[in-house]
XYZ file of C-alpha atoms in Angstrom:
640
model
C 9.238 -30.999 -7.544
C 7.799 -30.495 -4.003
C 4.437 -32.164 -3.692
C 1.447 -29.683 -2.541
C 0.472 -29.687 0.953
C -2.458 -28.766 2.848
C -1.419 -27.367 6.152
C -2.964 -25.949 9.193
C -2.327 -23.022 10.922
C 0.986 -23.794 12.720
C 2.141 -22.591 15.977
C 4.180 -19.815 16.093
C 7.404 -18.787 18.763
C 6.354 -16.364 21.297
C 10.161 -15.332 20.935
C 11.221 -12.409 19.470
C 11.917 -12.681 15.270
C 14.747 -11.548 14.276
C 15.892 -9.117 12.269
C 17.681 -11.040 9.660
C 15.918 -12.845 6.425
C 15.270 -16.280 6.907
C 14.365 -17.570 3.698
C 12.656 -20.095 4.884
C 10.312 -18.365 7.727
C 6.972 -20.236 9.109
C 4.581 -18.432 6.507
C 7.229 -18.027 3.580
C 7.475 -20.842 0.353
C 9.041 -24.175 1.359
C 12.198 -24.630 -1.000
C 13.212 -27.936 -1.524
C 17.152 -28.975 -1.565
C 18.064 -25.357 -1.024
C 21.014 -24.173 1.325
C 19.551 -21.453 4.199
C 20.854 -18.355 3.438
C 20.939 -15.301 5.362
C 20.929 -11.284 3.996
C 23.919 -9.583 4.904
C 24.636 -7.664 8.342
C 24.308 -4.269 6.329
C 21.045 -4.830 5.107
C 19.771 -5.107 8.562
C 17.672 -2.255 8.694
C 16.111 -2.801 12.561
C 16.324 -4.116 15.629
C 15.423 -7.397 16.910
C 12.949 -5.312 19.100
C 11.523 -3.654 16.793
C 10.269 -6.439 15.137
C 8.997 -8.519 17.408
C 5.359 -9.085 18.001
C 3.426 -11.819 20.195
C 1.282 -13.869 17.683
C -1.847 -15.246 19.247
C -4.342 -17.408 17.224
C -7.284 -18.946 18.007
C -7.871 -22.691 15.780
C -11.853 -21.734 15.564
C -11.312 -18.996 12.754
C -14.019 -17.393 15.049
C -14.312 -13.452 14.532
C -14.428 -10.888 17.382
C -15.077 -7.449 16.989
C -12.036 -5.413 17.832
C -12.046 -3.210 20.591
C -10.218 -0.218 17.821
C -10.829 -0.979 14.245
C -8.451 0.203 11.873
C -10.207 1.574 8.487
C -8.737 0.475 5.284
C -9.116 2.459 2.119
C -11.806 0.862 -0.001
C -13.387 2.167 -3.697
C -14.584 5.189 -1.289
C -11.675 5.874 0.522
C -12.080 9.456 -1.091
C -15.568 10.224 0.053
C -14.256 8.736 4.172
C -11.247 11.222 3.844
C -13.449 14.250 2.682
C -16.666 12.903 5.327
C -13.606 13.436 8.338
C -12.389 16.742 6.960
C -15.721 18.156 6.797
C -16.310 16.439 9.952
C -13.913 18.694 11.651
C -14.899 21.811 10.470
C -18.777 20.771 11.335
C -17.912 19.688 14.687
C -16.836 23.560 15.499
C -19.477 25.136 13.307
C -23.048 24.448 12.060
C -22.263 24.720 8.617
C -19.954 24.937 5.766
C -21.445 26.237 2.332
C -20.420 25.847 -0.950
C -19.842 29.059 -1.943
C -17.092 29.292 0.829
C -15.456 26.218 -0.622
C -15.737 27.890 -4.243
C -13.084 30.990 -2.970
C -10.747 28.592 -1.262
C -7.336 27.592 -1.944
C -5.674 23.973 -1.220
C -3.866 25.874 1.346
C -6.238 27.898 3.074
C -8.318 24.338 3.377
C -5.717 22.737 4.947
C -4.934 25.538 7.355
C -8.500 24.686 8.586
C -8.392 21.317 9.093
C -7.972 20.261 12.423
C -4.560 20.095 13.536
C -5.013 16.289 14.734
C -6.262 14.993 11.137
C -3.578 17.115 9.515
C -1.034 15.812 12.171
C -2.164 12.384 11.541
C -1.595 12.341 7.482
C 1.497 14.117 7.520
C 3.087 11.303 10.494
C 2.377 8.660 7.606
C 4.785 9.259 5.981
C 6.979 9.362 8.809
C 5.991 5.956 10.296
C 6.505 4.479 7.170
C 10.157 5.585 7.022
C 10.554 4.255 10.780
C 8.145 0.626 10.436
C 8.921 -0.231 6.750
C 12.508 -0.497 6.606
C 11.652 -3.901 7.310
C 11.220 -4.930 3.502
C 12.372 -2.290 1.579
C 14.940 -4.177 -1.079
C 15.798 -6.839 1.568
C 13.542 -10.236 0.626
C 15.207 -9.111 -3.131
C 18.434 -9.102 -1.800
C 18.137 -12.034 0.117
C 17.083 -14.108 -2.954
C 19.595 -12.546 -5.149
C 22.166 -13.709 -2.696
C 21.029 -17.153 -3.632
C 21.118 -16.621 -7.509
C 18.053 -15.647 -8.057
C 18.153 -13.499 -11.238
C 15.287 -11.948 -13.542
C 13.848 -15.003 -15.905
C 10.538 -14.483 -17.267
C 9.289 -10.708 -18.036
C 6.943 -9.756 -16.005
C 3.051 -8.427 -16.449
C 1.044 -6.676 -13.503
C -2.503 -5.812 -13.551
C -3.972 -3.475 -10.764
C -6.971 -2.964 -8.712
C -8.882 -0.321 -8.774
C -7.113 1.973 -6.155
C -3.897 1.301 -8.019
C -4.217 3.014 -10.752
C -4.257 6.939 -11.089
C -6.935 8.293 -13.291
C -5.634 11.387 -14.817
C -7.372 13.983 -16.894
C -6.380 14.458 -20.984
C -9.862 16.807 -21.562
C -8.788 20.504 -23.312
C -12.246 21.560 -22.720
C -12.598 25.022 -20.708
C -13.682 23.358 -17.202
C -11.294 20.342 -17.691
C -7.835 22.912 -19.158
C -7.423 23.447 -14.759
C -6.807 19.781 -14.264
C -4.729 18.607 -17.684
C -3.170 15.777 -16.924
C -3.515 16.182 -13.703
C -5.000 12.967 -11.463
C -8.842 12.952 -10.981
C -8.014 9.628 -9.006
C -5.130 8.745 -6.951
C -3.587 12.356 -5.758
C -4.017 14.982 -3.996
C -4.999 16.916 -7.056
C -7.920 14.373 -6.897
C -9.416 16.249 -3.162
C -8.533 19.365 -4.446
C -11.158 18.783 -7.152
C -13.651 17.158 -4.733
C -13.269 20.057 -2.193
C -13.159 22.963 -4.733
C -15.200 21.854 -6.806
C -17.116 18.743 -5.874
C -19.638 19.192 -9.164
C -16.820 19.240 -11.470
C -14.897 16.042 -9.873
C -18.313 14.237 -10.145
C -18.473 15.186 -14.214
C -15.179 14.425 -15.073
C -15.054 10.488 -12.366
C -19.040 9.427 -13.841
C -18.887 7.708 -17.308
C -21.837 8.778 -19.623
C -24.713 6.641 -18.380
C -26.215 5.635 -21.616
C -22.930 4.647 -23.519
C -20.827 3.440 -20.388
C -17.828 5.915 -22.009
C -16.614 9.402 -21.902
C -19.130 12.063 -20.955
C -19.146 14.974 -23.902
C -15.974 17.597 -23.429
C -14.539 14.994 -20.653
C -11.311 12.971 -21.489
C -10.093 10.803 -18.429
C -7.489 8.002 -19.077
C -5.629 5.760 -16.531
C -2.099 7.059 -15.937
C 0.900 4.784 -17.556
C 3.912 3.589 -16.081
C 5.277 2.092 -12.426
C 3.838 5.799 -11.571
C 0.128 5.040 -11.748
C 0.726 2.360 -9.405
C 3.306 2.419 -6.980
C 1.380 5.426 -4.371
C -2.131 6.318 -4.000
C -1.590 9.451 -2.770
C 1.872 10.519 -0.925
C 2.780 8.492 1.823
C 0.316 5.555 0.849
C 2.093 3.028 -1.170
C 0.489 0.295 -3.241
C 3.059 -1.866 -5.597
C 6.059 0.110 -5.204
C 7.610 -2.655 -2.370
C 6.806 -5.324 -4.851
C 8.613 -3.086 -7.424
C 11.823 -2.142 -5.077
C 12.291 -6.368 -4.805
C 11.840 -7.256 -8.428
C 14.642 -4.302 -9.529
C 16.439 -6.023 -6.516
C 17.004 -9.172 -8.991
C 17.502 -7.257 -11.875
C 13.905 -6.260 -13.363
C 13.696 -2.878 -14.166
C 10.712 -1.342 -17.546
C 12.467 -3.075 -19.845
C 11.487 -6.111 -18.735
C 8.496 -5.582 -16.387
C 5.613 -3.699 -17.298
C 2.086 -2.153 -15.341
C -0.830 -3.002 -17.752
C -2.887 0.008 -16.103
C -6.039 0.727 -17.104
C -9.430 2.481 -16.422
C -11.048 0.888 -14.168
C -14.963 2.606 -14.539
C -15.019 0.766 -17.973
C -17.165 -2.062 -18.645
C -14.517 -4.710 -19.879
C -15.932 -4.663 -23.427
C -15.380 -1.005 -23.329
C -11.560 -0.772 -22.184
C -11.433 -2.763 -25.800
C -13.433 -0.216 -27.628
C -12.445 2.946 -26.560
C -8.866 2.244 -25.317
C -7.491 -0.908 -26.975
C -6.642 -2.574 -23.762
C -6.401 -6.052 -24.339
C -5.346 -5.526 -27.880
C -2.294 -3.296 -26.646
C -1.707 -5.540 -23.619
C -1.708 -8.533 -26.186
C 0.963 -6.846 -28.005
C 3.005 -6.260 -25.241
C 3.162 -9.638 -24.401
C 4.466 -11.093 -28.031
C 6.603 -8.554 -27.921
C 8.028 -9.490 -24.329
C 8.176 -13.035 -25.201
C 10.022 -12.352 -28.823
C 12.427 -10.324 -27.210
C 13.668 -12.101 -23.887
C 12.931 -15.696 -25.235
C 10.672 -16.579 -22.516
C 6.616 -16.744 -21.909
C 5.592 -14.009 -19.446
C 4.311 -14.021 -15.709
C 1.080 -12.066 -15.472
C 0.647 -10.540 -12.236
C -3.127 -9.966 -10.827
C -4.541 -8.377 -8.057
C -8.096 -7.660 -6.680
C -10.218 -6.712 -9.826
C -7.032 -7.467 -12.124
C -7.093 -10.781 -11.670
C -10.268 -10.693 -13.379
C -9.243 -8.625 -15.587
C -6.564 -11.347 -16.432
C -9.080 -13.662 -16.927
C -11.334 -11.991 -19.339
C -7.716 -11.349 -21.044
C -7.225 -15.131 -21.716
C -11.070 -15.708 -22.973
C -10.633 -12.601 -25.246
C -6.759 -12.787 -26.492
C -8.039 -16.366 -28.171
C -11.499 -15.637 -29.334
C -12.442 -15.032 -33.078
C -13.215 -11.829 -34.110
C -12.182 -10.460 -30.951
C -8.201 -11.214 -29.540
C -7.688 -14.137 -32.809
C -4.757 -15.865 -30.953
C -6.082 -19.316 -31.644
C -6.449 -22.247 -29.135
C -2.466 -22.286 -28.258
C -2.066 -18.380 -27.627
C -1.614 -18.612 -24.108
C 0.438 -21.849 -23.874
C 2.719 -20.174 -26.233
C 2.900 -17.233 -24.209
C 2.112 -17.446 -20.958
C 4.461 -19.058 -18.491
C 1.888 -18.382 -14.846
C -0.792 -16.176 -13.887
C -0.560 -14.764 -10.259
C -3.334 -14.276 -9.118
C -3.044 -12.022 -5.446
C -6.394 -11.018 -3.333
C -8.773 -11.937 -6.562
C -11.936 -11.477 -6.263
C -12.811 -14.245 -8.805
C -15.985 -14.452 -7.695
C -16.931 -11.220 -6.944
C -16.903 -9.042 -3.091
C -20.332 -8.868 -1.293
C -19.462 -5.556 -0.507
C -20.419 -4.625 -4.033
C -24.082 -5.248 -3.464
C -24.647 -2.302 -0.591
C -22.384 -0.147 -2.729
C -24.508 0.397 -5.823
C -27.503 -0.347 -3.901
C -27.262 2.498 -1.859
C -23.711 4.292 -1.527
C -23.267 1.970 1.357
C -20.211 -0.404 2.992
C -18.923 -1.073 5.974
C -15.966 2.153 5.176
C -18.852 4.325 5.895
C -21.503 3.066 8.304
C -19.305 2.513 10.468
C -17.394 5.588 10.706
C -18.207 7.611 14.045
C -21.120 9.909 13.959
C -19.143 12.946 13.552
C -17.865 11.808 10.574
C -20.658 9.878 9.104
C -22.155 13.458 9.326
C -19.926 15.242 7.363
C -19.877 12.422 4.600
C -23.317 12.641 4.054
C -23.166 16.846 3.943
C -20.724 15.959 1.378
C -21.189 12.893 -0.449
C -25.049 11.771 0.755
C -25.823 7.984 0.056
C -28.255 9.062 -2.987
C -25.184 10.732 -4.723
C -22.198 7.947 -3.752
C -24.731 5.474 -5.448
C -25.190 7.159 -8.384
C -21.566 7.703 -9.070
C -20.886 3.700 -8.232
C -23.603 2.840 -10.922
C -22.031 4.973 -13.106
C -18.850 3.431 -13.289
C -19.528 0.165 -15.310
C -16.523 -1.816 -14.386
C -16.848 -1.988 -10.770
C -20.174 -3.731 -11.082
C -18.078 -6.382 -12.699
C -17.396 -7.159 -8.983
C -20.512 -8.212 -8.136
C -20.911 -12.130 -6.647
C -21.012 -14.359 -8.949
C -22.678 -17.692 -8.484
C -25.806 -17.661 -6.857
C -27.052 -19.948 -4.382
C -25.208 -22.485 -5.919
C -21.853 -20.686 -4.347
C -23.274 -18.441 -1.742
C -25.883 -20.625 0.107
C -29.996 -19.984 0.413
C -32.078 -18.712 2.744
C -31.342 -21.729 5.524
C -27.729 -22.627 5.233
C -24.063 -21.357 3.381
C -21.033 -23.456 2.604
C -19.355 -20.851 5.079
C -21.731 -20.873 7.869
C -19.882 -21.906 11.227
C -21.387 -24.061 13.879
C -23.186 -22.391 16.522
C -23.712 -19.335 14.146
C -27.117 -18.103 14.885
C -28.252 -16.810 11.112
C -27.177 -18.367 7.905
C -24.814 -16.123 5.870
C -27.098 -17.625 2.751
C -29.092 -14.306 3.402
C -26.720 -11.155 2.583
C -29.240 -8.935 2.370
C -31.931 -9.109 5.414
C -34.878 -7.010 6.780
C -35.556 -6.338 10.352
C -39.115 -5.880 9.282
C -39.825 -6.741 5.847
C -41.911 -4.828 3.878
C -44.176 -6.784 1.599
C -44.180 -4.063 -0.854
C -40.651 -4.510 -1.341
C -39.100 -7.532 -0.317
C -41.094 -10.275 1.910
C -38.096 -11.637 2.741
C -34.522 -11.768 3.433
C -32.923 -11.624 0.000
C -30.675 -14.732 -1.265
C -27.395 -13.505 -3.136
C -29.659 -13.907 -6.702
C -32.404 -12.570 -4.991
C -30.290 -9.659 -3.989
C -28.853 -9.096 -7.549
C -32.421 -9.720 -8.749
C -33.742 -6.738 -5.834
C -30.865 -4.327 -7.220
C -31.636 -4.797 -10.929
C -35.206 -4.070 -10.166
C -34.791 -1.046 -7.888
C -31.957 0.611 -10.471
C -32.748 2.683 -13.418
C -32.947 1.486 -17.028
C -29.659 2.936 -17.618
C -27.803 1.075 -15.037
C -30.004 -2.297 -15.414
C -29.027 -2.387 -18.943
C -24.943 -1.710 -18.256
C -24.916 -4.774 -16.138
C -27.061 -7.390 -18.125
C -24.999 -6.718 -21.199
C -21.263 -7.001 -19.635
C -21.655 -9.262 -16.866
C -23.402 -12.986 -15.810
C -23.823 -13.811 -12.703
C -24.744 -17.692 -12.690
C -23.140 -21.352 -13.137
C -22.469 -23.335 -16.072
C -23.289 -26.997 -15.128
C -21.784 -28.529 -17.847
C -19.212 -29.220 -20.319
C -21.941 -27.995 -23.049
C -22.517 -24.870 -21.426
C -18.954 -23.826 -21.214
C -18.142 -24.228 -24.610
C -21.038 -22.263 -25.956
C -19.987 -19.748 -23.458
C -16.813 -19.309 -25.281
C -18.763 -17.249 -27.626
C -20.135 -14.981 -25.456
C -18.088 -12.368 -23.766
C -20.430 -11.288 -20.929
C -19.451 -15.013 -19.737
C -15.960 -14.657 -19.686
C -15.792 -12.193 -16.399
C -17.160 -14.992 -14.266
C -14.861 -18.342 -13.638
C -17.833 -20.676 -13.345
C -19.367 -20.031 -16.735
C -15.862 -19.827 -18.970
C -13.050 -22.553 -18.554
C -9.379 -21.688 -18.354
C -7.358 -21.616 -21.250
C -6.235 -25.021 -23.066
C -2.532 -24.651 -21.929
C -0.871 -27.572 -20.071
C 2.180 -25.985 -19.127
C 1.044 -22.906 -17.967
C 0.746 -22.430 -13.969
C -1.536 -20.365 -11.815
C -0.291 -18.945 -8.611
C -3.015 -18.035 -6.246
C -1.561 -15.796 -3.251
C -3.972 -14.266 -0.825
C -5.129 -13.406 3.106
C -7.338 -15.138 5.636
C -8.077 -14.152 9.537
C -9.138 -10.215 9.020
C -13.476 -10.018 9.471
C -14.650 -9.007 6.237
C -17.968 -8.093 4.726
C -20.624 -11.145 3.796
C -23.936 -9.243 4.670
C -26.184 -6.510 6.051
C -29.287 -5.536 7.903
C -31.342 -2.940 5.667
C -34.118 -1.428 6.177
C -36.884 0.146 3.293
C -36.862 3.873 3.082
C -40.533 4.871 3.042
C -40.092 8.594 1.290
C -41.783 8.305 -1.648
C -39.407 10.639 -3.253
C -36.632 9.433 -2.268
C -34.326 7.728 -5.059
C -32.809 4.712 -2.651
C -35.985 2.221 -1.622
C -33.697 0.839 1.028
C -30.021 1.617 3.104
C -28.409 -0.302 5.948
C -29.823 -0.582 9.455
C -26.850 0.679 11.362
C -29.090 0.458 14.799
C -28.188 -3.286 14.458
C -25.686 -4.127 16.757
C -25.748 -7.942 17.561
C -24.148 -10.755 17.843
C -23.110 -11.520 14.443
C -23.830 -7.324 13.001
C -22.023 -4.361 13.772
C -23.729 -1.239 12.551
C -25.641 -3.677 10.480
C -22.712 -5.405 8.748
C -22.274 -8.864 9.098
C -19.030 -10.060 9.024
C -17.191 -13.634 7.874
C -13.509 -14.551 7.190
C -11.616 -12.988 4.329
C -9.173 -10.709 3.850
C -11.058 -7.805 5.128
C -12.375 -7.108 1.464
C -13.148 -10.204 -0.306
C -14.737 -13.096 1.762
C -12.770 -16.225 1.752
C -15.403 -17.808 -0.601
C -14.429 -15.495 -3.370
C -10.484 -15.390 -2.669
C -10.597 -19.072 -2.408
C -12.631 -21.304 -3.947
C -11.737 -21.272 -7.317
C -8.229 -22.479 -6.429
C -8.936 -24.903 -4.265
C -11.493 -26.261 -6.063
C -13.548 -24.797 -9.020
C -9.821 -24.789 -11.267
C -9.361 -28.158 -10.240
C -12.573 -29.347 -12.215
C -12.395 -30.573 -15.673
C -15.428 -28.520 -16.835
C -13.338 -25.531 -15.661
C -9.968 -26.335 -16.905
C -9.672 -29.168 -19.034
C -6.173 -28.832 -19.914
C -5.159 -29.352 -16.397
C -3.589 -26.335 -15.398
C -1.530 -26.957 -12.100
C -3.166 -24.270 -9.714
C -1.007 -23.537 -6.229
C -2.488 -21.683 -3.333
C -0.588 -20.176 -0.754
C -2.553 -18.264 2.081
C -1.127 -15.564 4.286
C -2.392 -15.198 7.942
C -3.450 -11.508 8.607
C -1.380 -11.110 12.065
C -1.112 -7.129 11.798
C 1.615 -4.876 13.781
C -0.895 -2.757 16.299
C 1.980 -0.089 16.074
C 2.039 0.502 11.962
C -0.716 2.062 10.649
C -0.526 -0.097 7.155
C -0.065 -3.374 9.326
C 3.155 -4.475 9.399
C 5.285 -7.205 8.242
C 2.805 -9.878 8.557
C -0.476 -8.047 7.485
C -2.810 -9.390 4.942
C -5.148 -6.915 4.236
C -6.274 -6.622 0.805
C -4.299 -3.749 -0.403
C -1.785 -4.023 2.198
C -0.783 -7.438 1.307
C 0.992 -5.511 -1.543
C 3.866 -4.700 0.924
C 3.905 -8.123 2.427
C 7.934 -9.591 2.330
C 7.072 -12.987 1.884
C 4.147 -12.115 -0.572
C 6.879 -10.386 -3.002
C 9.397 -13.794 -2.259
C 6.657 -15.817 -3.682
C 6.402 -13.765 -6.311
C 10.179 -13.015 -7.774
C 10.089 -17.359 -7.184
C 7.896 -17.264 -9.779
C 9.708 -14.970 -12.293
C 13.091 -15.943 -11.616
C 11.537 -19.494 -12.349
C 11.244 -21.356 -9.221
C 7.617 -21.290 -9.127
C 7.740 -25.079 -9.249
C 9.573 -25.559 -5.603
C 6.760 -23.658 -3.858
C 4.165 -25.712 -1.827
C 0.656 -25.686 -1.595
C -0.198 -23.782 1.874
C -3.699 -23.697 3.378
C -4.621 -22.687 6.958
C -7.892 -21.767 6.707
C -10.988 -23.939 6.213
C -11.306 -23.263 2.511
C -11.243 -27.351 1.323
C -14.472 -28.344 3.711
C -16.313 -25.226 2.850
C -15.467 -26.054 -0.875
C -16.535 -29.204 -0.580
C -20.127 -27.724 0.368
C -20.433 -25.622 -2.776
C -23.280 -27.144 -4.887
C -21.346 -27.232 -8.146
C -20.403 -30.316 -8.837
C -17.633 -32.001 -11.595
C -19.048 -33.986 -14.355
């Protein structure tokens, strides 16, 4: 077996790459004793040109904003696309009413969108067909050339824009939509644009029981179909998917463990079976190949994964016993995880707010809030339980006070400790800028009963110190979401995988300011007249992978799992980081990109991954280029 390695960024050729496979490129897993191979001349799919790209990289991990920024789709990628459609209408007339929207057909709407939005989603398509030749099939092909072959079956558990939310409701105002996606299609902006009060019913989960609304019937699609495309032209797993069939996997031996993603996770268990059908699925892989399984995680799936192995073995709930995952479960992957939670999370239930939308242009920010105001996009975040489970977990003890972080870089002028600060503080309010518990504590105060109560029942937010404390967590399921109050199962032999992006600015705090309308619903919303040195539009930025900060993505693999207290059976945990160096000229990124989603149709991010399954998970290397181990090392949680 190769030992780990910690490795800095390394210097790339200013050449230009070529086209072929080089199974062993600068960013791809180290193989030990293993012949270099090459894919075939016909699987050569573009020019030498075409692919090459200067890479330049500074050693100081120092962020700069970008002169164009290119917007990824986030939970409201829905609400951005509607804010610029509206946008262009409003930019040639005052206003748009909703009884005009009411008589409209899909067609006639898109007839009126301006011809350079419409021109820019239909070329996506396009450029996809001309940049991502690249990958389709090929890093399969290449590793089947070298006997690679399917092994373990495999799992995979989505994020939240991967899986399609499609409508089963036989009521009169749901019979329109049956079966039709209310997430995840285009169906989906039909509903928001025709009408946007019906959408809102059918997406919201009943605010006092955190499930189905009366006479509304949503359920996440099934199948490599509720995952593979967002919408047409916008792919999510299906370039994983094209690699693994490349080796031989095709449903009978890999499955998509979708699932609604608004539920609280005790609720996918009550009202949809999740983890007890999930469960099932993996006995019945293992009984039927021979071999444990390879669950496959990414962004709020990997914690989904881990609540899975807390709840699988628990009395009374999953009743696998102590050895159920050592029996069955061969690795857990876990890809962009947001283990401990995205800081974007706070701003978005606090007041309909992220990055996505603040800093949008003002044309467009316009028509959002015409469309979707703040007031309204918060309410329908609260109202989706599960994506609260996102929120940071560990307090000050993980995400630094109000004079100092375990991120902050020298020279930086204010301490990232503070994600939530006032220009001018408002004593009636806050007095202060807001630590990360004080900013959980300042949301759970300004929400409404209804909301308060959905997140103190599912979800904890804090640090178990000791040994003690983690085993009495076992019995408690709101602990099992968060990775520093539950330990890892007690399974030796079992592996986890941790595969995610560094160098893309992502979201680690905001400027607000209070909202003095008394009758207004939000008592505070971002300052986006902040422009400084470390805000744009009043978003403070850090490294990550443009969603999750590095903290999150991070420090649970190279660290927290490494603690007894947090996995006392000794679990070998691997990370491998990927460098976000994104193709200006594709619109998803590129070859090379390691943007949250995006990362999804990363080559050597689906190599890593049929390693695994094809059961050569053992000759990959630990690979670490950011500065993850020192700011680890300045997390207050200590072993015991």
């Amino acid at each position: 077996m190769a030992s780990d390695s910690v490795r800095r960024r390394p210097r790339r050729p200013s050449g230009p790459i070529s086209p072929k496979i080089d199974p062993n490129p600068p960013h791809s897993p180290p193989i030990d004793d293993e012949p270099s191979t090459e894919c075939d001349g016909d699987l050569e799919t573009s020019s030498a040109e075409d692919q090459a790209q200067p890479h330049h990289r500074s050693s100081s991990h120092k962020h700069k904003h970008p002169k164009a920024k290119r917007r990824s789709l986030t939970t409201f990628i829905v609400g951005g696309l509607v804010g610029l459609f509206f946008a262009g209408w409003a930019k040639n007339q005052d206003l748009v009413t909703m009884e005009l929207l009411q008589d409209l057909r899909l067609e006639s709407i898109f007839d009126a969108i301006p011809a350079g939005i419409l021109k820019e989603a239909s070329d996506i398509s396009k450029r996809e067909q001309e940049v991502v030749n690249y990958d389709a099939f090929a890093t399969g092909l290449a590793l089947k050339s070298e006997g690679l072959r399917v092994k373990h079956p495999v799992i995979m558990i989505p994020g939240v824009i991967s899986t399609g939310l499609e409508s089963w409701g036989t009521a009169e105002k749901s019979r329109p939509y049956f079966r039709k996606r209310m997430w995840g299609s285009w169906s989906m902006l039909r509903a928001m644009i025709t009408d946007r009060a019906l959408w809102k019913r059918h997406i919201m989960l009943d605010k006092d029981t955190g499930l189905d609304p009366p006479d509304i019937k949503l359920r996440a699609a099934l199948g490599f179909d509720a995952t593979d495309f967002f919408i047409t032209g916008y792919w999510l797993w299906s370039k994983i998917l094209e690699n693994l069939a490349s080796i031989g996997y095709d449903p009978t031996n890999a499955y998509t463990a979708s699932y609604d993603w608004r539920l609280s996770y005790g609720n996918l268990e009550v009202r949809d079976q999740y983890f007890t059908r999930l469960k099932t699925h993996i006995e019945t892989a293992k009984h039927v190949s021979g071999e444990k399984v390879v669950m496959v995680g990414h962004s709020m799936g990997s914690q989904v994964a881990h609540y899975f192995l807390k709840w699988v073995e628990a009395k009374g709930h999953g009743n696998g016993g102590p050895h159920w995952a050592e029996d069955h479960i061969e690795a857990f992957i876990n890809i962009s995880g947001c283990m401990l939670g995205a800081v974007k999370g706070l701003p978005a239930v606090l007041s309909g707010e992220m990055r996505d939308t603040v800093q949008l242009n003002q044309v467009a920010v316009y028509g959002l809030e015409k469309f979707f105001g703040k007031e309204e996009r918060a309410e329908i975040m609260r109202a989706m339980p599960g994506i609260s489970s996102m929120l940071p977990k560990g307090g000050e003890a993980v995400w630094g006070n109000s004079t100092w972080a375990p991120d902050d870089t020298p020279g930086q002028q204010t301490t990232f400790g503070a994600p939530i600060r006032f220009m001018q503080p408002n004593s009636t309010i806050a007095d202060k800028n807001l630590t990360m518990k004080d900013s959980l504590m300042y949301l759970i105060e300004s929400s409404e009963p209804w909301y308060r109560r959905q997140v103190l029942t599912n979800y904890s937010h804090d640090v178990a110190h000791t040994r003690a404390e983690i085993e009495a967590n076992e019995r408690i399921p709101a602990k099992w979401v968060n990775p520093l109050e539950s330990r890892l199962p007690l399974a030796p032999s079992m592996k986890i995988y941790c595969f995610y992006g560094v160098g893309k600015p992502t979201e680690r705090g905001y400027y607000f300011r209070h909202v003095n309308d008394p009758l207004a619903k939000l008592k505070a919303v971002i300052d986006t007249s902040v422009n400084a040195a470390d805000s744009d539009h009043g978003v403070v930025s850090s490294e990550g992978d443009g969603t999750v900060p590095l903290l999150s993505t991070g420090y649970m693999c190279s660290k927290g799992w490494k603690m007894k207290r947090y996995n006392p059976a000794g679990i070998e945990v691997k990370t491998w980081e990927l460098v976000h160096e994104p193709d200006r000229f594709d619109i998803r990124g590129g070859p090379r990109t390691a943007d949250h989603v995006d990362i999804l149709g990363r080559p050597d991010l689906s190599e890593l991954i049929l390693r695994v399954a094809a059961g050569q998970g053992e000759n990959i290397k630990t690979n670490i280029v950011s500065d993850i181990m020192e700011i680890s090392e300045r997390v207050q949680i200590f072993d015991d």
